[in-house]
mmCIF file of N, CA and C in Angstrom:
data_model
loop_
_atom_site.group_PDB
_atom_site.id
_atom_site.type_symbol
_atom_site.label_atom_id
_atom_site.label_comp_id
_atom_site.label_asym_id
_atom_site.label_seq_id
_atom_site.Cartn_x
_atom_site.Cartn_y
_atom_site.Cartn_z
ATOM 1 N N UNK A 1343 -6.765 9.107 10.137
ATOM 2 C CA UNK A 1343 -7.219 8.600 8.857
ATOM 3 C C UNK A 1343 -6.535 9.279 7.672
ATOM 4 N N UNK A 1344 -5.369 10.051 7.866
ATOM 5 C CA UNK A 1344 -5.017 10.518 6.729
ATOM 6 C C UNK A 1344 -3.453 10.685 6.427
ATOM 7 N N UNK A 1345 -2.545 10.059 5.340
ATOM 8 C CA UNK A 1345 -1.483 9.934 5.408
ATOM 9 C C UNK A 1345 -0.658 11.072 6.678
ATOM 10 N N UNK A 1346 0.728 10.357 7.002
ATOM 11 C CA UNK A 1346 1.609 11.505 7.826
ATOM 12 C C UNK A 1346 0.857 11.009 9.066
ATOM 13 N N UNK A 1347 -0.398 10.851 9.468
ATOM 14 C CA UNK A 1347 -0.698 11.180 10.777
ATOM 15 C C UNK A 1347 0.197 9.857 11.628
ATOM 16 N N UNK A 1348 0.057 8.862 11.479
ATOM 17 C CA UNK A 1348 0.404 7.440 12.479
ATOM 18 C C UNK A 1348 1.969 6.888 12.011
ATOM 19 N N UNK A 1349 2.832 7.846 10.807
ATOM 20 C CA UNK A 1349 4.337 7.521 10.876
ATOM 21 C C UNK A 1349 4.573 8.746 9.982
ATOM 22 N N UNK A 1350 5.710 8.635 9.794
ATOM 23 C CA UNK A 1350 6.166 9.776 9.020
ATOM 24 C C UNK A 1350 5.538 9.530 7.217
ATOM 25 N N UNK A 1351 5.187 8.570 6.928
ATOM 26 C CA UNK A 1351 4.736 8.433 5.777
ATOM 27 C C UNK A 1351 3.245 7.853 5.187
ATOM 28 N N UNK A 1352 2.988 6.718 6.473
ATOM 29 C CA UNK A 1352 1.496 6.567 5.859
ATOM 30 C C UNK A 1352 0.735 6.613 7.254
ATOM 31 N N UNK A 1353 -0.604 6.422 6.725
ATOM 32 C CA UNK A 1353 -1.795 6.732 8.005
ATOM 33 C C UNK A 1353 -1.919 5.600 7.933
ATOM 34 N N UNK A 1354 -3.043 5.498 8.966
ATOM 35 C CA UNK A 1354 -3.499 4.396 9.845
ATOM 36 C C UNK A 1354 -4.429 4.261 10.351
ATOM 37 N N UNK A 1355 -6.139 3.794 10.013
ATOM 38 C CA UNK A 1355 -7.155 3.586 10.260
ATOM 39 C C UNK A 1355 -8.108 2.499 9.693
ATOM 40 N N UNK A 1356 -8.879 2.084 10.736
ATOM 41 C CA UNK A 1356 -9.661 0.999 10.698
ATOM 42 C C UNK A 1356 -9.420 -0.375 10.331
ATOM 43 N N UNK A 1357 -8.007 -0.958 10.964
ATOM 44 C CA UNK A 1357 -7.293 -2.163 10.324
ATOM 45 C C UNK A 1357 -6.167 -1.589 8.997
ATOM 46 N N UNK A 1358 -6.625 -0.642 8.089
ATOM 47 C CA UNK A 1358 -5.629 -0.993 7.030
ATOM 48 C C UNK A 1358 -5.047 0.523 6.986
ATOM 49 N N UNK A 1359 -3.437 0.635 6.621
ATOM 50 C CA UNK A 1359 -2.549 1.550 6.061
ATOM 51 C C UNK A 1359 -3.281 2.470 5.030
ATOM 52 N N UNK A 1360 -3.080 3.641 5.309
ATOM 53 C CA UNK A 1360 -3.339 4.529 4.126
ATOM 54 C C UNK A 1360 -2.126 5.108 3.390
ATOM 55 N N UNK A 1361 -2.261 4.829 2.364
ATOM 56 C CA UNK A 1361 -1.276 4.985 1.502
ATOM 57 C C UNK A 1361 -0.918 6.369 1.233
ATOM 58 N N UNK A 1362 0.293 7.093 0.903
ATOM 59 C CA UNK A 1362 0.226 8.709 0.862
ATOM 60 C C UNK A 1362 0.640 9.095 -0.301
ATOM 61 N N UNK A 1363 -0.045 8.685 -1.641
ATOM 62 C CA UNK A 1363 0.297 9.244 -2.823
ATOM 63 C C UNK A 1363 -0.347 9.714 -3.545
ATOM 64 N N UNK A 1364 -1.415 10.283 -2.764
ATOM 65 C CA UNK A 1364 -2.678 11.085 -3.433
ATOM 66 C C UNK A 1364 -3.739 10.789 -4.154
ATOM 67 N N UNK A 1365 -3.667 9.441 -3.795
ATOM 68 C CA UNK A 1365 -4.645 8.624 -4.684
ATOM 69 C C UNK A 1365 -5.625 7.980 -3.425
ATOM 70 N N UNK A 1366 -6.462 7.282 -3.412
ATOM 71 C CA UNK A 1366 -7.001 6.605 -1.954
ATOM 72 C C UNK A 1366 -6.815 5.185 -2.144
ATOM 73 N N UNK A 1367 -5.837 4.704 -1.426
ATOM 74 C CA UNK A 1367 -5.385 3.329 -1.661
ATOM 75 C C UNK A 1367 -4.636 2.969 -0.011
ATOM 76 N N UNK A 1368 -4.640 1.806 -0.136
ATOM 77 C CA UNK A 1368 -4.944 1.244 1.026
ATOM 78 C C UNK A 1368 -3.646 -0.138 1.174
ATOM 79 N N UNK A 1369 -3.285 -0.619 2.287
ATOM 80 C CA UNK A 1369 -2.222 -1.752 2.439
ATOM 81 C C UNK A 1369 -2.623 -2.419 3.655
ATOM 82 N N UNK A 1370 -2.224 -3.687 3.455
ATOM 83 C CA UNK A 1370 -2.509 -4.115 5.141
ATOM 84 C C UNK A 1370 -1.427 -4.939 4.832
ATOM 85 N N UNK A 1371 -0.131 -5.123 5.905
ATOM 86 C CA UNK A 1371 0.905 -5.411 6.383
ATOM 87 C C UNK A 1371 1.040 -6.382 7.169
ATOM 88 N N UNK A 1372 1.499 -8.020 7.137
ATOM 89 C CA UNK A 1372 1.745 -8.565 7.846
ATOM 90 C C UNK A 1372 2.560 -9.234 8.298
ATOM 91 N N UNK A 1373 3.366 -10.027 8.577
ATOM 92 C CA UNK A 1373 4.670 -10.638 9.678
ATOM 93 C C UNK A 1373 5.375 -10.750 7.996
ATOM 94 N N UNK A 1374 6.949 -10.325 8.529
ATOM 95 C CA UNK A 1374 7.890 -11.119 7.531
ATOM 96 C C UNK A 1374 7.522 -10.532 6.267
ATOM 97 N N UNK A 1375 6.834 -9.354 5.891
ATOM 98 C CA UNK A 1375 6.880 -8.650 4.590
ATOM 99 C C UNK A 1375 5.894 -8.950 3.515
ATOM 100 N N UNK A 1376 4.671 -9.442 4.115
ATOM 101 C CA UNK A 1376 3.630 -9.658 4.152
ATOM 102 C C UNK A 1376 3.359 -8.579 3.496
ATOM 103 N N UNK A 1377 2.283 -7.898 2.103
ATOM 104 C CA UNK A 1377 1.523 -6.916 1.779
ATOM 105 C C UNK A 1377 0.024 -7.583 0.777
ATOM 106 N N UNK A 1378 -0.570 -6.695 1.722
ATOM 107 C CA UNK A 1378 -1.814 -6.887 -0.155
ATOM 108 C C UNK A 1378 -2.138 -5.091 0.093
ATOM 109 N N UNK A 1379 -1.826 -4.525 -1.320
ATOM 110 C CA UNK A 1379 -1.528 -3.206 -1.972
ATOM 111 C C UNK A 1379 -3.299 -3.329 -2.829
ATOM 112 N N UNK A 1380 -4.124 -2.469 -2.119
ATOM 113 C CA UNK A 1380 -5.145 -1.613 -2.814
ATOM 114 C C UNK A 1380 -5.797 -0.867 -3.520
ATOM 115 N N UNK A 1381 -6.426 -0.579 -4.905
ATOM 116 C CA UNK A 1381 -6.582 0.633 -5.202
ATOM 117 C C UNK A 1381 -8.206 0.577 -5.785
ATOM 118 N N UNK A 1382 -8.855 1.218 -4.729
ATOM 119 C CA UNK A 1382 -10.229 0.859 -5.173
ATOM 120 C C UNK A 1382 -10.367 1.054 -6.667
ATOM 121 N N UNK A 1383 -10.260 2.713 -7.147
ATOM 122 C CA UNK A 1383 -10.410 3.614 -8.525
ATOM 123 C C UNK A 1383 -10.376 2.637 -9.686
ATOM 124 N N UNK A 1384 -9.170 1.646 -9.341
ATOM 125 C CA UNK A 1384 -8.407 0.757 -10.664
ATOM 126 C C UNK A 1384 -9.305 -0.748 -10.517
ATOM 127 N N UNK A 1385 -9.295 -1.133 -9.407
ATOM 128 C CA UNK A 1385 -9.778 -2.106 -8.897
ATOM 129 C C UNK A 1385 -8.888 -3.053 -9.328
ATOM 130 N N UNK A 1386 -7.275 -2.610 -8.377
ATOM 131 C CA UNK A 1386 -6.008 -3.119 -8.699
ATOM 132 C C UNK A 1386 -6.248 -3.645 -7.298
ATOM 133 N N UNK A 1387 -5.442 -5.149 -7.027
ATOM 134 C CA UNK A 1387 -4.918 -5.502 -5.940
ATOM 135 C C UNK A 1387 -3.390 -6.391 -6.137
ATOM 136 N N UNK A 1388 -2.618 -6.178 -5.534
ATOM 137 C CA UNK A 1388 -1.670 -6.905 -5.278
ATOM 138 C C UNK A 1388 -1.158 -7.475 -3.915
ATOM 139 N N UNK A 1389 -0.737 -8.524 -4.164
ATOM 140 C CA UNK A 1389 -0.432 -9.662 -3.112
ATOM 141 C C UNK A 1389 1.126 -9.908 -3.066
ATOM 142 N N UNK A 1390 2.080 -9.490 -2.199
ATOM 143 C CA UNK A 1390 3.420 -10.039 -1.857
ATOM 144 C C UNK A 1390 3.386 -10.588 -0.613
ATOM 145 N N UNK A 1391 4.057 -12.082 -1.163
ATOM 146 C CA UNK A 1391 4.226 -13.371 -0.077
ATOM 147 C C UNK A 1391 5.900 -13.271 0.251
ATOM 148 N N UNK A 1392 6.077 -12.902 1.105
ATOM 149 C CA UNK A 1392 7.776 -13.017 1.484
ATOM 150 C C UNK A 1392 8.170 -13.674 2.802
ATOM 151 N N UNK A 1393 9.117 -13.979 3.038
ATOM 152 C CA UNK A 1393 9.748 -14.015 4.277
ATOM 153 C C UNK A 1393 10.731 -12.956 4.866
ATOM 154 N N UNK A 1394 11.058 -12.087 4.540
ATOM 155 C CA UNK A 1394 11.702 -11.124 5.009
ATOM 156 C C UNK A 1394 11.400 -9.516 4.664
ATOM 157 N N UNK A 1395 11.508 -8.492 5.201
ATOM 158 C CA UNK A 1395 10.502 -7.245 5.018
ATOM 159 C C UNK A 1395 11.768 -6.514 4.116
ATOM 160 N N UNK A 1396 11.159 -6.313 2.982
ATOM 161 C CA UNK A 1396 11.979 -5.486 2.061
ATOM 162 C C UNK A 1396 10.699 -4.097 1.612
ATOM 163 N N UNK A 1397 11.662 -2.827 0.947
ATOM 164 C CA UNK A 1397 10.382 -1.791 0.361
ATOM 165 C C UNK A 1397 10.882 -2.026 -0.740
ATOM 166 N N UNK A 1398 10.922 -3.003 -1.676
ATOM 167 C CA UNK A 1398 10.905 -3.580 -2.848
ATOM 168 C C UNK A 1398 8.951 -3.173 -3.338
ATOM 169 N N UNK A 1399 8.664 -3.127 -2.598
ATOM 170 C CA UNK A 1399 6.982 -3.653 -3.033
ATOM 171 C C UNK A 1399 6.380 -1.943 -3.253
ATOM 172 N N UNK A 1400 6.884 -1.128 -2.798
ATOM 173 C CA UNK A 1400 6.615 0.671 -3.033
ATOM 174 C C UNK A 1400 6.410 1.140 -4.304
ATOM 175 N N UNK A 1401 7.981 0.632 -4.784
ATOM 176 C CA UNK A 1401 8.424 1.351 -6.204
ATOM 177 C C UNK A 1401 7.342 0.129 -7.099
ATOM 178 N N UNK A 1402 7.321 -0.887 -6.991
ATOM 179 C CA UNK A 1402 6.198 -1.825 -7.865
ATOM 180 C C UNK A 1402 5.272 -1.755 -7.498
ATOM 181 N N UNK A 1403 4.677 -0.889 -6.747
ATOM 182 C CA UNK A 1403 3.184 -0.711 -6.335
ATOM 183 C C UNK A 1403 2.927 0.238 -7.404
ATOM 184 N N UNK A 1404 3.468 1.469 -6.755
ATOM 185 C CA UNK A 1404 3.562 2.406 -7.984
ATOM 186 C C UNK A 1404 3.360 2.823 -9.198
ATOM 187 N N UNK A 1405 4.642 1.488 -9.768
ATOM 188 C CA UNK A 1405 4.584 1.709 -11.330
ATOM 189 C C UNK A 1405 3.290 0.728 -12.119
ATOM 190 N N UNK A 1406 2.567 -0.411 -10.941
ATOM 191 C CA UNK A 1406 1.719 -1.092 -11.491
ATOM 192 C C UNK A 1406 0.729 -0.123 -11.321
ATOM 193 N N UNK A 1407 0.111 0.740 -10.104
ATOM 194 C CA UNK A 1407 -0.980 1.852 -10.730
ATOM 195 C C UNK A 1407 -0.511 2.740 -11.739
ATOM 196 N N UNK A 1408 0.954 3.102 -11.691
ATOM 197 C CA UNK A 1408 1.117 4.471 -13.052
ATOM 198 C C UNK A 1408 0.771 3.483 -14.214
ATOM 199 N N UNK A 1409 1.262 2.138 -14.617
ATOM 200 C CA UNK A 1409 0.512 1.581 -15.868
ATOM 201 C C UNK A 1409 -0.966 1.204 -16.136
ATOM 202 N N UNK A 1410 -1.211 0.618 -15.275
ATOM 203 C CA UNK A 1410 -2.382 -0.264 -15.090
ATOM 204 C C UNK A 1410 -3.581 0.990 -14.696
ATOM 205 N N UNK A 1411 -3.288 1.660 -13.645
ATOM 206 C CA UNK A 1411 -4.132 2.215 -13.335
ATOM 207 C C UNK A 1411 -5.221 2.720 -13.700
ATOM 208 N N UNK A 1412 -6.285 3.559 -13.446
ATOM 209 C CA UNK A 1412 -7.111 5.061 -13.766
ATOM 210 C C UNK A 1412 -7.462 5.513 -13.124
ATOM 211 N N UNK A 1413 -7.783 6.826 -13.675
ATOM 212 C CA UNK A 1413 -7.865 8.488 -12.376
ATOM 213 C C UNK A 1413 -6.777 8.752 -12.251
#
């Protein structure tokens, strides 16, 4: 349940990704680059519809909690 443990970068419990940026936020990942990006605190969600798996969606996860965010 806590980043690092299930890859070198995020955790992995109870269905959804834990995110490892010190915040408690959450991803669930599906076929072809599939994301919906979590953040309870903000009560931010984002949705990327793709066909092919890019980490395009990291750095814009990111900067939409560093703007949007709180906490």
């Amino acid at each position: 349940m806590a980043p690092n443990k299930a890859d070198r970068d995020f955790g992995y419990g109870y269905l959804l990704w834990l995110l490892p940026w010190g915040r408690r936020q959450f991803a669930m990942f599906g076929a072809f680059g599939q994301r919906v990006c979590i953040d309870p605190a903000s009560k931010l969600v984002m949705v990327q519809t793709a066909l092919d798996p890019t980490s395009e969606i990291w750095p814009l996860w990111r900067a939409v909690v560093g703007q949007l965010g709180q906490g």
